[in-house]
Short mmCIF file of C-alpha atoms and ligand atoms in Angstrom, two decimals:
data_model
loop_
_atom_site.label_atom_id
_atom_site.label_comp_id
_atom_site.label_asym_id
_atom_site.label_seq_id
_atom_site.Cartn_x
_atom_site.Cartn_y
_atom_site.Cartn_z
CA MET Z 16 207.06 40.43 4.83
CA ARG Z 17 203.77 39.15 6.03
CA ILE Z 18 203.65 35.94 4.08
CA SER Z 19 202.66 32.65 5.49
CA ALA Z 20 205.28 29.91 6.11
CA LEU Z 21 203.58 28.06 3.25
CA LEU Z 22 204.46 30.87 0.83
CA SER Z 23 207.90 31.12 2.19
CA VAL Z 24 208.55 27.54 1.35
CA ALA Z 25 206.92 27.87 -2.08
CA VAL Z 26 208.91 31.00 -2.80
CA LEU Z 27 212.25 29.16 -1.84
CA ALA Z 28 211.22 26.26 -3.88
CA CYS Z 29 210.59 28.41 -6.80
CA ALA Z 30 213.68 30.61 -6.49
CA THR Z 31 215.25 28.30 -8.99
CA LEU Z 32 212.58 28.78 -11.63
CA THR Z 33 213.58 30.49 -14.68
CA ALA Z 34 211.63 32.26 -17.35
CA ALA Z 35 211.75 28.95 -19.34
CA THR Z 36 208.88 29.71 -21.64
CA GLN Z 37 209.21 32.48 -24.06
CA THR Z 38 205.50 33.38 -24.62
CA PRO Z 39 205.34 35.62 -27.53
CA ALA Z 40 203.54 38.92 -26.71
CA ALA Z 41 199.88 38.29 -27.40
CA PRO Z 42 197.53 40.71 -29.01
CA GLN Z 43 195.82 42.52 -26.25
CA ALA Z 44 192.02 42.45 -26.59
CA PRO Z 45 190.16 45.39 -25.62
CA GLN Z 46 188.57 44.91 -22.14
CA ALA Z 47 185.89 46.92 -20.61
CA ALA Z 48 186.97 46.66 -16.96
CA ALA Z 49 189.78 48.64 -15.47
CA GLN Z 50 190.06 51.25 -18.11
CA THR Z 51 192.04 53.14 -15.74
CA PRO Z 52 194.08 51.53 -12.84
CA PRO Z 53 191.77 50.11 -10.21
CA MET Z 54 191.41 52.28 -7.07
CA GLY Z 55 190.16 51.16 -3.69
CA TRP Z 56 191.34 49.71 -0.37
CA ASN Z 57 192.70 46.12 0.53
CA SER Z 58 192.66 44.64 3.93
CA TRP Z 59 195.95 42.80 3.92
CA ASN Z 60 198.78 45.44 4.37
CA TYR Z 61 197.55 46.61 7.83
CA PHE Z 62 194.99 44.06 9.03
CA ALA Z 63 196.31 40.82 7.56
CA ASP Z 64 194.53 37.78 9.24
CA LYS Z 65 192.63 40.22 11.47
CA VAL Z 66 190.28 41.27 8.99
CA ASP Z 67 186.59 40.72 9.71
CA ASP Z 68 183.19 41.88 8.56
CA LYS Z 69 182.97 44.80 10.97
CA GLY Z 70 186.50 46.09 9.93
CA VAL Z 71 185.27 45.88 6.18
CA ARG Z 72 182.21 47.84 6.77
CA ALA Z 73 184.14 50.45 8.70
CA ALA Z 74 186.58 50.76 5.78
CA ALA Z 75 183.61 51.14 3.51
CA ASP Z 76 182.09 53.76 5.81
CA GLN Z 77 185.58 55.63 6.01
CA MET Z 78 186.14 55.58 2.31
CA VAL Z 79 182.77 57.70 2.07
CA SER Z 80 183.34 60.04 5.03
CA THR Z 81 187.03 60.80 4.35
CA GLY Z 82 186.26 61.77 0.70
CA MET Z 83 188.34 58.90 -0.61
CA LYS Z 84 185.27 57.63 -2.60
CA ASP Z 85 184.76 61.00 -4.10
CA ALA Z 86 188.38 61.06 -5.06
CA GLY Z 87 187.84 57.81 -6.95
CA TYR Z 88 188.64 54.97 -4.50
CA ILE Z 89 185.88 52.43 -5.43
CA TYR Z 90 186.88 48.89 -4.42
CA VAL Z 91 186.79 47.58 -0.76
CA ASN Z 92 188.85 44.38 -1.18
CA ILE Z 93 188.98 41.59 1.32
CA ASP Z 94 192.26 39.81 1.08
CA ASP Z 95 193.36 36.42 2.47
CA THR Z 96 191.74 34.59 5.67
CA TRP Z 97 187.98 35.26 5.02
CA GLN Z 98 187.45 31.56 4.03
CA GLY Z 99 185.86 28.75 6.11
CA GLU Z 100 185.32 25.09 5.04
CA ARG Z 101 183.70 23.56 2.13
CA ASP Z 102 180.41 21.52 2.72
CA ALA Z 103 179.57 18.01 1.40
CA SER Z 104 178.81 19.60 -1.97
CA GLY Z 105 182.03 21.45 -2.23
CA VAL Z 106 180.41 24.86 -1.57
CA LEU Z 107 182.89 27.19 0.25
CA HIS Z 108 181.66 28.75 3.48
CA THR Z 109 183.00 31.92 5.12
CA ASN Z 110 184.53 31.60 8.55
CA SER Z 111 183.18 33.06 11.77
CA ARG Z 112 184.62 36.40 11.18
CA PHE Z 113 182.41 36.84 8.07
CA PRO Z 114 178.98 35.69 9.04
CA ASP Z 115 177.25 36.76 5.87
CA MET Z 116 179.19 37.71 2.80
CA LYS Z 117 176.21 38.57 0.56
CA ALA Z 118 174.98 40.92 3.39
CA LEU Z 119 178.41 42.50 3.52
CA ALA Z 120 178.61 42.99 -0.25
CA ASP Z 121 175.08 44.51 -0.27
CA TYR Z 122 176.25 46.93 2.59
CA VAL Z 123 179.46 47.88 0.48
CA HIS Z 124 177.19 48.26 -2.66
CA SER Z 125 174.79 50.43 -0.65
CA LYS Z 126 177.51 52.97 -0.20
CA GLY Z 127 178.14 53.25 -3.95
CA LEU Z 128 181.28 51.14 -3.60
CA LYS Z 129 182.35 47.78 -5.05
CA ILE Z 130 183.67 44.85 -3.25
CA GLY Z 131 186.52 42.33 -3.95
CA ILE Z 132 187.61 39.00 -2.58
CA TYR Z 133 190.73 36.79 -2.73
CA SER Z 134 191.52 33.17 -3.58
CA SER Z 135 194.25 30.89 -4.89
CA PRO Z 136 194.46 28.45 -7.82
CA GLY Z 137 196.11 26.07 -5.27
CA PRO Z 138 194.47 23.81 -2.55
CA LYS Z 139 195.45 26.49 0.02
CA THR Z 140 195.84 30.20 0.05
CA CYS Z 141 199.16 31.80 1.26
CA ALA Z 142 197.73 32.05 4.75
CA GLY Z 143 196.84 28.38 4.71
CA TYR Z 144 193.11 28.90 4.15
CA GLU Z 145 190.73 27.13 1.47
CA GLY Z 146 191.85 27.69 -2.06
CA SER Z 147 189.87 27.10 -5.29
CA LEU Z 148 191.74 24.14 -6.75
CA GLY Z 149 189.07 21.96 -8.36
CA HIS Z 150 186.36 24.31 -7.47
CA GLU Z 151 187.10 27.19 -9.78
CA GLU Z 152 183.70 27.31 -11.56
CA GLN Z 153 181.69 26.68 -8.23
CA ASP Z 154 183.70 29.48 -6.37
CA ALA Z 155 183.23 32.01 -9.37
CA LYS Z 156 179.47 31.33 -9.22
CA LEU Z 157 179.42 31.95 -5.49
CA TYR Z 158 181.40 35.21 -5.83
CA ALA Z 159 178.86 36.30 -8.57
CA GLU Z 160 175.90 35.34 -6.26
CA TRP Z 161 177.45 37.40 -3.36
CA GLY Z 162 177.93 40.31 -5.80
CA ILE Z 163 181.72 40.30 -5.83
CA ASP Z 164 183.36 42.78 -8.23
CA TYR Z 165 186.93 41.93 -8.13
CA LEU Z 166 188.94 38.83 -7.78
CA LYS Z 167 192.75 38.63 -6.52
CA TYR Z 168 193.91 35.20 -7.47
CA ASP Z 169 197.27 34.46 -5.64
CA LEU Z 170 199.40 31.51 -6.69
CA CYS Z 171 200.58 30.41 -3.30
CA SER Z 172 200.25 26.58 -2.84
CA PHE Z 173 199.61 25.88 -6.54
CA ILE Z 174 203.40 25.93 -6.79
CA PRO Z 175 204.31 23.02 -4.46
CA GLU Z 176 201.15 21.06 -4.84
CA VAL Z 177 200.54 21.35 -8.52
CA MET Z 178 203.52 22.81 -10.45
CA GLU Z 179 206.16 20.97 -8.64
CA LYS Z 180 204.18 17.76 -8.13
CA GLN Z 181 202.96 17.48 -11.71
CA ALA Z 182 206.11 18.58 -13.54
CA PRO Z 183 209.06 18.08 -11.37
CA ASN Z 184 212.14 19.61 -12.84
CA ASP Z 185 210.48 21.04 -15.78
CA LYS Z 186 210.05 24.78 -15.42
CA ALA Z 187 208.52 25.29 -18.83
CA ALA Z 188 205.85 22.80 -17.94
CA GLN Z 189 205.25 24.40 -14.55
CA MET Z 190 204.67 27.69 -16.04
CA ARG Z 191 202.12 26.28 -18.53
CA LEU Z 192 200.31 24.70 -15.57
CA MET Z 193 200.36 28.22 -13.98
CA THR Z 194 198.96 29.96 -16.93
CA ALA Z 195 196.41 27.30 -17.48
CA ALA Z 196 195.21 27.70 -13.83
CA TYR Z 197 194.80 31.41 -14.46
CA THR Z 198 192.96 30.91 -17.68
CA LYS Z 199 190.65 28.47 -15.95
CA MET Z 200 189.49 30.96 -13.31
CA ASP Z 201 189.21 33.65 -15.98
CA LYS Z 202 186.81 31.41 -18.04
CA ALA Z 203 184.91 30.59 -14.79
CA LEU Z 204 184.49 34.30 -13.85
CA LYS Z 205 183.34 35.23 -17.40
CA ALA Z 206 180.83 32.41 -17.33
CA THR Z 207 179.17 34.05 -14.46
CA GLY Z 208 178.15 36.95 -16.66
CA ARG Z 209 179.12 39.31 -13.93
CA PRO Z 210 181.98 41.76 -14.60
CA ILE Z 211 184.59 40.94 -12.04
CA VAL Z 212 188.06 42.66 -12.29
CA TYR Z 213 190.70 39.95 -12.42
CA SER Z 214 194.00 40.58 -10.55
CA LEU Z 215 196.78 38.10 -10.92
CA CYS Z 216 199.20 37.55 -8.06
CA GLN Z 217 202.06 35.46 -8.81
CA TYR Z 218 204.95 37.76 -7.91
CA GLY Z 219 205.93 38.48 -11.45
CA TRP Z 220 207.23 35.04 -12.47
CA ASP Z 221 207.69 34.19 -16.12
CA SER Z 222 206.97 37.75 -17.12
CA PRO Z 223 203.16 37.94 -16.55
CA TRP Z 224 203.09 41.29 -18.46
CA GLU Z 225 203.65 39.33 -21.66
CA TRP Z 226 200.81 36.84 -21.18
CA ALA Z 227 198.47 38.15 -18.53
CA PRO Z 228 196.34 40.55 -20.62
CA ALA Z 229 195.65 37.86 -23.31
CA LEU Z 230 194.23 35.42 -20.64
CA GLY Z 231 191.89 38.06 -19.22
CA GLY Z 232 194.14 39.65 -16.39
CA ASN Z 233 193.34 43.27 -15.79
CA LEU Z 234 196.42 43.56 -13.67
CA TRP Z 235 199.40 41.42 -12.39
CA ARG Z 236 201.66 41.64 -9.72
CA THR Z 237 205.12 42.44 -10.93
CA THR Z 238 207.28 41.50 -7.87
CA GLY Z 239 207.05 39.98 -4.40
CA ASP Z 240 205.32 41.67 -1.54
CA ILE Z 241 205.84 45.12 -0.57
CA ASP Z 242 206.27 46.26 2.99
CA PRO Z 243 206.01 49.60 4.81
CA THR Z 244 209.73 50.64 4.38
CA TRP Z 245 211.36 52.87 1.92
CA ASP Z 246 213.84 50.15 1.01
CA ARG Z 247 211.36 47.64 0.04
CA MET Z 248 209.12 50.29 -1.79
CA TYR Z 249 212.09 51.64 -3.67
CA ALA Z 250 213.28 48.29 -4.56
CA ILE Z 251 210.06 47.30 -6.17
CA VAL Z 252 210.16 50.71 -8.00
CA SER Z 253 213.52 49.78 -9.40
CA GLN Z 254 212.03 46.49 -10.71
CA GLN Z 255 209.38 48.26 -12.86
CA GLU Z 256 211.93 49.40 -15.50
CA GLY Z 257 211.22 47.94 -19.08
CA LEU Z 258 207.48 47.12 -18.14
CA GLU Z 259 206.11 50.50 -19.40
CA ALA Z 260 204.92 49.19 -22.83
CA TYR Z 261 202.77 46.42 -21.15
CA ALA Z 262 200.49 48.85 -19.26
CA GLY Z 263 197.27 50.35 -20.87
CA PRO Z 264 193.68 50.68 -20.28
CA GLY Z 265 192.22 47.28 -19.15
CA HIS Z 266 195.72 45.79 -18.10
CA TRP Z 267 198.12 47.23 -15.66
CA ASN Z 268 201.49 46.41 -14.03
CA ASP Z 269 200.80 45.98 -10.28
CA PRO Z 270 203.72 46.91 -8.13
CA ASP Z 271 201.64 45.82 -5.09
CA MET Z 272 199.22 47.72 -2.98
CA LEU Z 273 199.99 51.08 -1.10
CA GLU Z 274 201.70 51.31 2.27
CA VAL Z 275 201.07 54.87 2.52
CA GLY Z 276 200.20 55.58 6.20
CA ASN Z 277 201.72 52.26 7.36
CA GLY Z 278 204.70 51.32 9.39
CA LYS Z 279 207.40 54.11 9.94
CA LEU Z 280 207.13 55.69 6.52
CA THR Z 281 207.84 59.37 6.92
CA LEU Z 282 205.47 61.95 5.11
CA ALA Z 283 208.08 62.63 2.55
CA GLU Z 284 208.34 58.79 2.08
CA ASN Z 285 204.60 58.55 1.86
CA ARG Z 286 204.33 61.24 -0.82
CA THR Z 287 207.06 59.74 -2.88
CA HIS Z 288 205.50 56.24 -2.75
CA PHE Z 289 202.21 57.77 -3.80
CA SER Z 290 203.87 59.97 -6.57
CA LEU Z 291 205.80 57.08 -8.14
CA TRP Z 292 202.66 54.84 -8.14
CA ALA Z 293 200.86 57.49 -9.95
CA LEU Z 294 203.65 57.84 -12.35
CA LEU Z 295 203.74 54.14 -12.80
CA ALA Z 296 199.97 53.94 -13.58
CA ALA Z 297 199.66 51.51 -10.83
CA PRO Z 298 196.60 50.40 -9.07
CA LEU Z 299 195.98 52.58 -6.07
CA LEU Z 300 194.81 50.19 -3.30
CA ALA Z 301 195.30 51.93 -0.04
CA GLY Z 302 196.35 49.40 2.71
CA ASN Z 303 196.13 51.49 5.94
CA ASP Z 304 193.61 51.57 8.74
CA LEU Z 305 191.24 53.99 7.49
CA THR Z 306 189.52 54.51 10.79
CA ALA Z 307 192.69 55.85 12.42
CA MET Z 308 194.04 57.78 9.43
CA LYS Z 309 196.16 61.06 10.33
CA PRO Z 310 194.86 64.05 8.14
CA GLU Z 311 198.28 64.41 6.62
CA VAL Z 312 197.95 60.83 5.27
CA LYS Z 313 194.34 61.42 4.18
CA ALA Z 314 195.68 64.49 2.32
CA ILE Z 315 198.22 62.40 0.42
CA LEU Z 316 195.80 59.59 -0.46
CA THR Z 317 193.12 62.16 -1.61
CA ASN Z 318 195.37 64.51 -3.45
CA ARG Z 319 193.23 64.94 -6.62
CA ASP Z 320 195.93 66.16 -8.86
CA VAL Z 321 198.17 63.22 -8.03
CA ILE Z 322 195.27 60.79 -8.48
CA ALA Z 323 194.54 62.48 -12.01
CA ILE Z 324 198.23 61.68 -13.05
CA ASP Z 325 197.46 57.98 -12.04
CA GLN Z 326 194.22 57.81 -13.80
CA ASP Z 327 195.22 59.71 -16.93
CA ARG Z 328 193.05 58.16 -19.76
CA LEU Z 329 195.95 57.68 -21.96
CA GLY Z 330 197.13 54.87 -19.63
CA LYS Z 331 200.75 55.35 -20.55
CA GLN Z 332 203.03 54.21 -17.76
CA GLY Z 333 205.80 56.52 -16.86
CA SER Z 334 209.58 55.94 -16.71
CA ARG Z 335 212.71 56.95 -14.81
CA ILE Z 336 214.46 59.00 -17.43
CA TYR Z 337 217.67 59.72 -15.85
CA SER Z 338 219.57 59.87 -12.59
CA ASP Z 339 222.17 62.04 -11.38
CA GLY Z 340 223.91 60.54 -8.28
CA GLU Z 341 220.95 60.11 -5.79
CA VAL Z 342 218.43 62.08 -7.58
CA GLU Z 343 216.13 60.50 -10.14
CA VAL Z 344 213.85 62.27 -12.78
CA TRP Z 345 210.83 60.48 -13.99
CA THR Z 346 208.10 61.55 -16.43
CA ARG Z 347 204.81 60.32 -17.61
CA HIS Z 348 203.18 61.34 -20.61
CA LEU Z 349 199.57 62.50 -20.19
CA ALA Z 350 196.49 63.07 -22.44
CA GLY Z 351 196.46 66.22 -24.39
CA GLY Z 352 200.24 66.67 -24.55
CA ALA Z 353 200.72 67.15 -20.76
CA LEU Z 354 203.59 65.82 -18.87
CA ALA Z 355 204.25 64.77 -15.33
CA VAL Z 356 207.76 65.34 -14.03
CA ALA Z 357 208.84 63.80 -10.68
CA VAL Z 358 212.21 64.62 -9.08
CA VAL Z 359 213.10 62.14 -6.30
CA ASN Z 360 215.93 62.35 -3.78
CA VAL Z 361 216.44 58.55 -3.25
CA GLY Z 362 219.38 59.18 -1.14
CA SER Z 363 219.44 59.08 2.75
CA ASP Z 364 222.27 61.54 2.98
CA ARG Z 365 222.10 64.19 0.34
CA TYR Z 366 221.93 67.47 1.94
CA SER Z 367 220.61 70.90 0.61
CA THR Z 368 224.09 72.36 0.43
CA HIS Z 369 224.43 70.35 -2.87
CA PRO Z 370 221.25 71.08 -4.95
CA PHE Z 371 220.54 69.10 -7.93
CA HIS Z 372 220.40 70.90 -11.29
CA LEU Z 373 217.57 69.85 -13.72
CA ASN Z 374 218.37 69.14 -16.98
CA LEU Z 375 215.19 69.80 -19.27
CA ALA Z 376 216.90 68.60 -22.46
CA LYS Z 377 217.17 65.03 -21.22
CA LEU Z 378 213.33 65.18 -20.61
CA GLY Z 379 212.77 66.34 -24.23
CA LEU Z 380 211.90 69.76 -22.95
CA HIS Z 381 212.98 72.96 -24.50
CA GLY Z 382 212.76 76.23 -22.36
CA ALA Z 383 210.89 77.22 -19.39
CA GLN Z 384 208.03 74.97 -18.61
CA ALA Z 385 205.08 76.43 -16.68
CA GLY Z 386 203.38 73.91 -14.37
CA LYS Z 387 201.76 73.09 -11.14
CA ASP Z 388 203.67 71.71 -8.08
CA LEU Z 389 201.16 68.96 -7.18
CA TRP Z 390 202.10 68.58 -3.48
CA SER Z 391 202.19 72.44 -2.78
CA GLY Z 392 199.41 73.28 -5.13
CA LYS Z 393 201.32 76.34 -6.43
CA ALA Z 394 202.25 77.31 -9.77
CA VAL Z 395 205.98 76.70 -10.69
CA THR Z 396 208.10 77.12 -13.71
CA LEU Z 397 210.75 74.52 -14.41
CA THR Z 398 213.92 76.00 -16.16
CA ASP Z 399 216.99 74.35 -17.65
CA GLY Z 400 219.74 74.01 -14.95
CA GLN Z 401 217.30 74.91 -12.11
CA PRO Z 402 218.64 74.13 -8.71
CA ILE Z 403 216.28 71.84 -6.74
CA GLU Z 404 216.79 71.06 -3.17
CA LEU Z 405 214.78 68.18 -1.79
CA PRO Z 406 214.99 66.56 1.66
CA SER Z 407 215.89 62.83 1.72
CA HIS Z 408 213.28 60.53 0.24
CA ASP Z 409 211.18 63.57 -0.86
CA VAL Z 410 209.76 64.34 -4.23
CA LEU Z 411 208.93 67.38 -6.40
CA LEU Z 412 206.02 66.53 -8.61
CA VAL Z 413 205.02 68.90 -11.25
CA ARG Z 414 202.25 68.71 -14.03
CA ILE Z 415 203.16 70.63 -17.24
CA ASP Z 416 199.88 71.10 -19.16
CA ALA Z 417 201.60 72.52 -22.36
CA ALA Z 418 204.89 70.49 -22.39
CA LYS Z 419 207.20 71.83 -25.06
C1 GLA O 3 200.65 36.83 -0.76
C2 GLA O 3 200.24 38.13 -1.45
C3 GLA O 3 200.04 39.17 -0.56
C4 GLA O 3 198.95 38.60 0.32
C5 GLA O 3 199.19 37.54 1.17
C6 GLA O 3 197.93 36.94 1.96
O1 GLA O 3 201.87 37.12 0.07
O2 GLA O 3 201.35 38.61 -2.17
O3 GLA O 3 199.56 40.40 -1.30
O4 GLA O 3 197.66 38.70 -0.49
O5 GLA O 3 199.61 36.48 0.08
O6 GLA O 3 198.27 35.77 2.42
#
């Protein structure tokens, strides 16, 4: 995982934190932003601390020329390591890799895209750059002046420097400090008058799905960091169970940014990763190098049928309905009575001589279901007991428009 030593220390220190505060589920106020899960690109998963102005402009250019923008990807998000130092008045400046953030934001906007940025409620970010502690309003104003449309706010050093220092050995008080810090930045963002999508990144501690929407969060990370491996991606997926009820228009569970096209993920694994993020109503923030994207990776990221599942206006997160050995069956209920069904071979050694047999009744379906295979683009009919053969880590994703 590409997290700084600082965060590693913080994670270790916090491993003992328990869900000490049992915040009751708060009423979820309707929010105009993020009515469907945010879509865009983020610099971290591929570029990490190598991100610069040129790379962000290139990503924006590619989002247009590859057709990603037309497919719905809108946010160009700069993650950690853009920050420089504060001046005598506390105003934060960019570092030399970002000579003019306002000009960069203008450039991104000129492409019909939006721009996101990153900070921490602590004194330092996860990569050790300047955080927002004590400068929340000043920073929010600066973002608004630059024309920022999205903020990822990452807990990082707030853990050792504030939570543990101010409330040693009191987990509940530590969590209250954390939620207060997220509320503070939400208020500061709202005070600017500029609509800014608010993304909470605190690794799922103390069940953010229960309190983040009420304090203005549009999305919240549910786990620690993803990396471009099947095992990590699948481990994160397995941790999404039970969170379905918390997702909806304006407020989304965030299983982390996409690794499609990164590392050694096979095409089957990339397809499955993307399919599951769509089933989970997850934010779709591509994290690959768009300037060197292979056509087959582009085809995955721009598959409009799969994106339509993710962006379905009902906003109901899907669930793993059952598993049979190493094959899992997921569904997601869609607007207009439609249903997405994903059959995933999560095993590494299941071979085609043992086809899996679909059980429609377990999915609440009766009789043959006419649908579309969203990866082949072909019409398909799902029948009860149907044998399905899938290579390891591959997926069959079907949309049934008139599920019965
Ligand atoms: C944490 C976050 C990552 C990324 C890095 C940047 O690890 O979870 O998504 O933002 O910090 O330092």
